[in-house]
């Protein structure tokens, strides 16, 4: 890796190489962090006070299965099987898909997300302690306007 950095810095120039490299790294990190985060913030996701937290419900209803194309499954190390990871973090990423298939009958309550659903999930950023659920920003605004 270091050898390729030195080679490309010499070939393109230090400033240009590190500019391209840092922008690419920052953009890809942002996308992968968002893919990880969005699997917890969907409508109906399990969110509960710490005192009454249920580990199994948190794993099955608080994280999703994200259907990704094969190339993205490979690049993300099967992050789409996030619910399986939460049930048992010791399962290696290369066994997550098989575990999901073998236990699909137990995972009927798991929310399935697709690429087209990801933008909609981004609105569920707030947690309502009163209702123990994630709420959208628009519903939060409506409830605060009703109080005022």
PDB file of C-alpha atoms in Angstrom:
ATOM      1  CA  UNK A   1       0.000   0.000   0.000  1.00  0.00           C
ATOM      2  CA  UNK A   2       2.722   2.428   0.999  1.00  0.00           C
ATOM      3  CA  UNK A   3       4.607   1.511  -2.160  1.00  0.00           C
ATOM      4  CA  UNK A   4       1.590   2.410  -4.304  1.00  0.00           C
ATOM      5  CA  UNK A   5       1.242   5.739  -2.471  1.00  0.00           C
ATOM      6  CA  UNK A   6       4.885   6.557  -3.164  1.00  0.00           C
ATOM      7  CA  UNK A   7       4.626   5.450  -6.798  1.00  0.00           C
ATOM      8  CA  UNK A   8       1.426   7.407  -7.505  1.00  0.00           C
ATOM      9  CA  UNK A   9       2.724  10.467  -5.643  1.00  0.00           C
ATOM     10  CA  UNK A  10       5.794  10.395  -7.847  1.00  0.00           C
ATOM     11  CA  UNK A  11       3.742   9.770 -11.021  1.00  0.00           C
ATOM     12  CA  UNK A  12       0.994  12.378 -10.459  1.00  0.00           C
ATOM     13  CA  UNK A  13       2.623  14.705  -7.967  1.00  0.00           C
ATOM     14  CA  UNK A  14       2.249  14.648  -4.210  1.00  0.00           C
ATOM     15  CA  UNK A  15      -0.453  17.338  -4.007  1.00  0.00           C
ATOM     16  CA  UNK A  16      -2.672  15.911  -6.748  1.00  0.00           C
ATOM     17  CA  UNK A  17      -2.388  12.318  -5.520  1.00  0.00           C
ATOM     18  CA  UNK A  18      -3.198  13.113  -1.889  1.00  0.00           C
ATOM     19  CA  UNK A  19      -6.049  15.417  -2.916  1.00  0.00           C
ATOM     20  CA  UNK A  20      -7.672  12.697  -5.026  1.00  0.00           C
ATOM     21  CA  UNK A  21      -6.947  10.023  -2.421  1.00  0.00           C
ATOM     22  CA  UNK A  22      -8.370  11.991   0.522  1.00  0.00           C
ATOM     23  CA  UNK A  23     -11.513  13.037  -1.378  1.00  0.00           C
ATOM     24  CA  UNK A  24     -12.129   9.447  -2.531  1.00  0.00           C
ATOM     25  CA  UNK A  25     -11.498   8.061   0.937  1.00  0.00           C
ATOM     26  CA  UNK A  26     -13.781  10.645   2.575  1.00  0.00           C
ATOM     27  CA  UNK A  27     -16.639  10.057   0.129  1.00  0.00           C
ATOM     28  CA  UNK A  28     -16.450   6.261   0.379  1.00  0.00           C
ATOM     29  CA  UNK A  29     -16.259   6.404   4.185  1.00  0.00           C
ATOM     30  CA  UNK A  30     -19.334   8.645   4.260  1.00  0.00           C
ATOM     31  CA  UNK A  31     -21.301   6.229   2.068  1.00  0.00           C
ATOM     32  CA  UNK A  32     -20.328   3.152   4.095  1.00  0.00           C
ATOM     33  CA  UNK A  33     -21.023   4.827   7.444  1.00  0.00           C
ATOM     34  CA  UNK A  34     -24.425   5.929   6.135  1.00  0.00           C
ATOM     35  CA  UNK A  35     -25.204   2.374   4.904  1.00  0.00           C
ATOM     36  CA  UNK A  36     -24.378   1.092   8.377  1.00  0.00           C
ATOM     37  CA  UNK A  37     -26.359   3.817  10.178  1.00  0.00           C
ATOM     38  CA  UNK A  38     -29.478   3.714   8.002  1.00  0.00           C
ATOM     39  CA  UNK A  39     -30.045   0.081   8.927  1.00  0.00           C
ATOM     40  CA  UNK A  40     -31.109   1.260  12.385  1.00  0.00           C
ATOM     41  CA  UNK A  41     -33.316   4.224  11.475  1.00  0.00           C
ATOM     42  CA  UNK A  42     -36.402   3.044   9.622  1.00  0.00           C
ATOM     43  CA  UNK A  43     -40.095   3.431  10.358  1.00  0.00           C
ATOM     44  CA  UNK A  44     -41.138   1.018  13.085  1.00  0.00           C
ATOM     45  CA  UNK A  45     -37.575   0.283  14.245  1.00  0.00           C
ATOM     46  CA  UNK A  46     -37.299  -1.021  17.803  1.00  0.00           C
ATOM     47  CA  UNK A  47     -36.121   1.767  20.067  1.00  0.00           C
ATOM     48  CA  UNK A  48     -36.550   1.535  23.788  1.00  0.00           C
ATOM     49  CA  UNK A  49     -35.364   2.968  27.075  1.00  0.00           C
ATOM     50  CA  UNK A  50     -32.263   1.290  28.447  1.00  0.00           C
ATOM     51  CA  UNK A  51     -34.005  -0.025  31.559  1.00  0.00           C
ATOM     52  CA  UNK A  52     -36.418  -2.235  29.586  1.00  0.00           C
ATOM     53  CA  UNK A  53     -34.179  -2.997  26.579  1.00  0.00           C
ATOM     54  CA  UNK A  54     -34.728  -6.420  24.987  1.00  0.00           C
ATOM     55  CA  UNK A  55     -31.615  -7.810  23.270  1.00  0.00           C
ATOM     56  CA  UNK A  56     -33.483 -10.093  20.835  1.00  0.00           C
ATOM     57  CA  UNK A  57     -36.071  -7.461  19.859  1.00  0.00           C
ATOM     58  CA  UNK A  58     -33.267  -4.939  19.439  1.00  0.00           C
ATOM     59  CA  UNK A  59     -31.449  -7.253  17.041  1.00  0.00           C
ATOM     60  CA  UNK A  60     -34.477  -8.477  15.066  1.00  0.00           C
ATOM     61  CA  UNK A  61     -36.660  -5.352  15.027  1.00  0.00           C
ATOM     62  CA  UNK A  62     -34.032  -2.675  15.668  1.00  0.00           C
ATOM     63  CA  UNK A  63     -31.818  -3.483  12.703  1.00  0.00           C
ATOM     64  CA  UNK A  64     -32.685  -4.399   9.166  1.00  0.00           C
ATOM     65  CA  UNK A  65     -31.750  -6.670   6.319  1.00  0.00           C
ATOM     66  CA  UNK A  66     -30.513  -4.522   3.459  1.00  0.00           C
ATOM     67  CA  UNK A  67     -30.781  -6.091   0.000  1.00  0.00           C
ATOM     68  CA  UNK A  68     -27.714  -5.023  -1.924  1.00  0.00           C
ATOM     69  CA  UNK A  69     -26.442  -5.939  -5.386  1.00  0.00           C
ATOM     70  CA  UNK A  70     -23.688  -8.592  -5.336  1.00  0.00           C
ATOM     71  CA  UNK A  71     -20.860  -6.120  -5.953  1.00  0.00           C
ATOM     72  CA  UNK A  72     -21.982  -3.925  -3.020  1.00  0.00           C
ATOM     73  CA  UNK A  73     -22.363  -6.968  -0.782  1.00  0.00           C
ATOM     74  CA  UNK A  74     -18.727  -7.762  -1.500  1.00  0.00           C
ATOM     75  CA  UNK A  75     -17.481  -4.175  -0.985  1.00  0.00           C
ATOM     76  CA  UNK A  76     -19.433  -3.789   2.264  1.00  0.00           C
ATOM     77  CA  UNK A  77     -18.467  -7.221   3.668  1.00  0.00           C
ATOM     78  CA  UNK A  78     -22.167  -8.207   3.755  1.00  0.00           C
ATOM     79  CA  UNK A  79     -23.226  -5.327   6.000  1.00  0.00           C
ATOM     80  CA  UNK A  80     -26.753  -5.876   4.654  1.00  0.00           C
ATOM     81  CA  UNK A  81     -27.141  -8.815   7.051  1.00  0.00           C
ATOM     82  CA  UNK A  82     -26.945  -6.411   9.948  1.00  0.00           C
ATOM     83  CA  UNK A  83     -29.684  -8.158  11.910  1.00  0.00           C
ATOM     84  CA  UNK A  84     -27.666 -11.399  11.962  1.00  0.00           C
ATOM     85  CA  UNK A  85     -24.619  -9.471  13.114  1.00  0.00           C
ATOM     86  CA  UNK A  86     -26.619  -8.041  16.021  1.00  0.00           C
ATOM     87  CA  UNK A  87     -27.891 -11.456  17.033  1.00  0.00           C
ATOM     88  CA  UNK A  88     -24.339 -12.817  17.151  1.00  0.00           C
ATOM     89  CA  UNK A  89     -21.402 -10.559  16.377  1.00  0.00           C
ATOM     90  CA  UNK A  90     -19.018 -13.537  16.330  1.00  0.00           C
ATOM     91  CA  UNK A  91     -20.358 -14.833  12.997  1.00  0.00           C
ATOM     92  CA  UNK A  92     -17.785 -13.913  10.336  1.00  0.00           C
ATOM     93  CA  UNK A  93     -19.047 -11.768   7.487  1.00  0.00           C
ATOM     94  CA  UNK A  94     -18.553 -14.581   4.956  1.00  0.00           C
ATOM     95  CA  UNK A  95     -21.089 -16.739   6.860  1.00  0.00           C
ATOM     96  CA  UNK A  96     -23.774 -14.075   7.362  1.00  0.00           C
ATOM     97  CA  UNK A  97     -25.685 -14.808   4.136  1.00  0.00           C
ATOM     98  CA  UNK A  98     -25.840 -18.557   4.818  1.00  0.00           C
ATOM     99  CA  UNK A  99     -26.946 -17.933   8.404  1.00  0.00           C
ATOM    100  CA  UNK A 100     -29.659 -15.570   7.159  1.00  0.00           C
ATOM    101  CA  UNK A 101     -30.918 -18.149   4.635  1.00  0.00           C
ATOM    102  CA  UNK A 102     -30.891 -21.017   7.130  1.00  0.00           C
ATOM    103  CA  UNK A 103     -32.815 -19.017   9.721  1.00  0.00           C
ATOM    104  CA  UNK A 104     -35.167 -17.049   7.474  1.00  0.00           C
ATOM    105  CA  UNK A 105     -38.183 -18.682   9.148  1.00  0.00           C
ATOM    106  CA  UNK A 106     -37.114 -17.045  12.443  1.00  0.00           C
ATOM    107  CA  UNK A 107     -36.494 -13.662  10.848  1.00  0.00           C
ATOM    108  CA  UNK A 108     -39.957 -12.864   9.517  1.00  0.00           C
ATOM    109  CA  UNK A 109     -40.142  -9.705  11.679  1.00  0.00           C
ATOM    110  CA  UNK A 110     -36.916  -8.275  10.267  1.00  0.00           C
ATOM    111  CA  UNK A 111     -37.423  -5.155   8.166  1.00  0.00           C
ATOM    112  CA  UNK A 112     -36.127  -5.581   4.619  1.00  0.00           C
ATOM    113  CA  UNK A 113     -34.724  -2.434   3.063  1.00  0.00           C
ATOM    114  CA  UNK A 114     -33.842  -1.883  -0.557  1.00  0.00           C
ATOM    115  CA  UNK A 115     -31.642   0.782  -2.101  1.00  0.00           C
ATOM    116  CA  UNK A 116     -34.701   2.853  -3.036  1.00  0.00           C
ATOM    117  CA  UNK A 117     -35.816   2.909   0.645  1.00  0.00           C
ATOM    118  CA  UNK A 118     -32.606   4.392   2.051  1.00  0.00           C
ATOM    119  CA  UNK A 119     -33.385   8.054   1.419  1.00  0.00           C
ATOM    120  CA  UNK A 120     -36.769   7.710   3.171  1.00  0.00           C
ATOM    121  CA  UNK A 121     -35.124   6.142   6.217  1.00  0.00           C
ATOM    122  CA  UNK A 122     -32.996   9.228   6.773  1.00  0.00           C
ATOM    123  CA  UNK A 123     -35.983  11.118   8.166  1.00  0.00           C
ATOM    124  CA  UNK A 124     -36.228   8.882  11.279  1.00  0.00           C
ATOM    125  CA  UNK A 125     -33.461  10.509  13.287  1.00  0.00           C
ATOM    126  CA  UNK A 126     -35.339  11.358  16.472  1.00  0.00           C
ATOM    127  CA  UNK A 127     -36.396   9.075  19.298  1.00  0.00           C
ATOM    128  CA  UNK A 128     -39.609   9.735  21.194  1.00  0.00           C
ATOM    129  CA  UNK A 129     -39.198   8.668  24.814  1.00  0.00           C
ATOM    130  CA  UNK A 130     -42.958   8.903  25.314  1.00  0.00           C
ATOM    131  CA  UNK A 131     -43.807   6.392  22.587  1.00  0.00           C
ATOM    132  CA  UNK A 132     -40.526   4.393  22.582  1.00  0.00           C
ATOM    133  CA  UNK A 133     -40.126   4.703  18.822  1.00  0.00           C
ATOM    134  CA  UNK A 134     -38.232   6.600  16.199  1.00  0.00           C
ATOM    135  CA  UNK A 135     -40.145   9.515  14.733  1.00  0.00           C
ATOM    136  CA  UNK A 136     -39.643  11.553  11.614  1.00  0.00           C
ATOM    137  CA  UNK A 137     -38.562  15.149  11.821  1.00  0.00           C
ATOM    138  CA  UNK A 138     -41.857  16.273  10.237  1.00  0.00           C
ATOM    139  CA  UNK A 139     -43.957  14.423  12.839  1.00  0.00           C
ATOM    140  CA  UNK A 140     -41.795  15.913  15.595  1.00  0.00           C
ATOM    141  CA  UNK A 141     -42.407  19.405  14.203  1.00  0.00           C
ATOM    142  CA  UNK A 142     -46.146  18.744  14.050  1.00  0.00           C
ATOM    143  CA  UNK A 143     -46.271  17.543  17.653  1.00  0.00           C
ATOM    144  CA  UNK A 144     -44.267  20.514  18.949  1.00  0.00           C
ATOM    145  CA  UNK A 145     -46.461  22.945  16.989  1.00  0.00           C
ATOM    146  CA  UNK A 146     -49.554  21.337  18.526  1.00  0.00           C
ATOM    147  CA  UNK A 147     -48.105  21.899  22.014  1.00  0.00           C
ATOM    148  CA  UNK A 148     -47.310  25.539  21.311  1.00  0.00           C
TER     149      UNK A 148
END
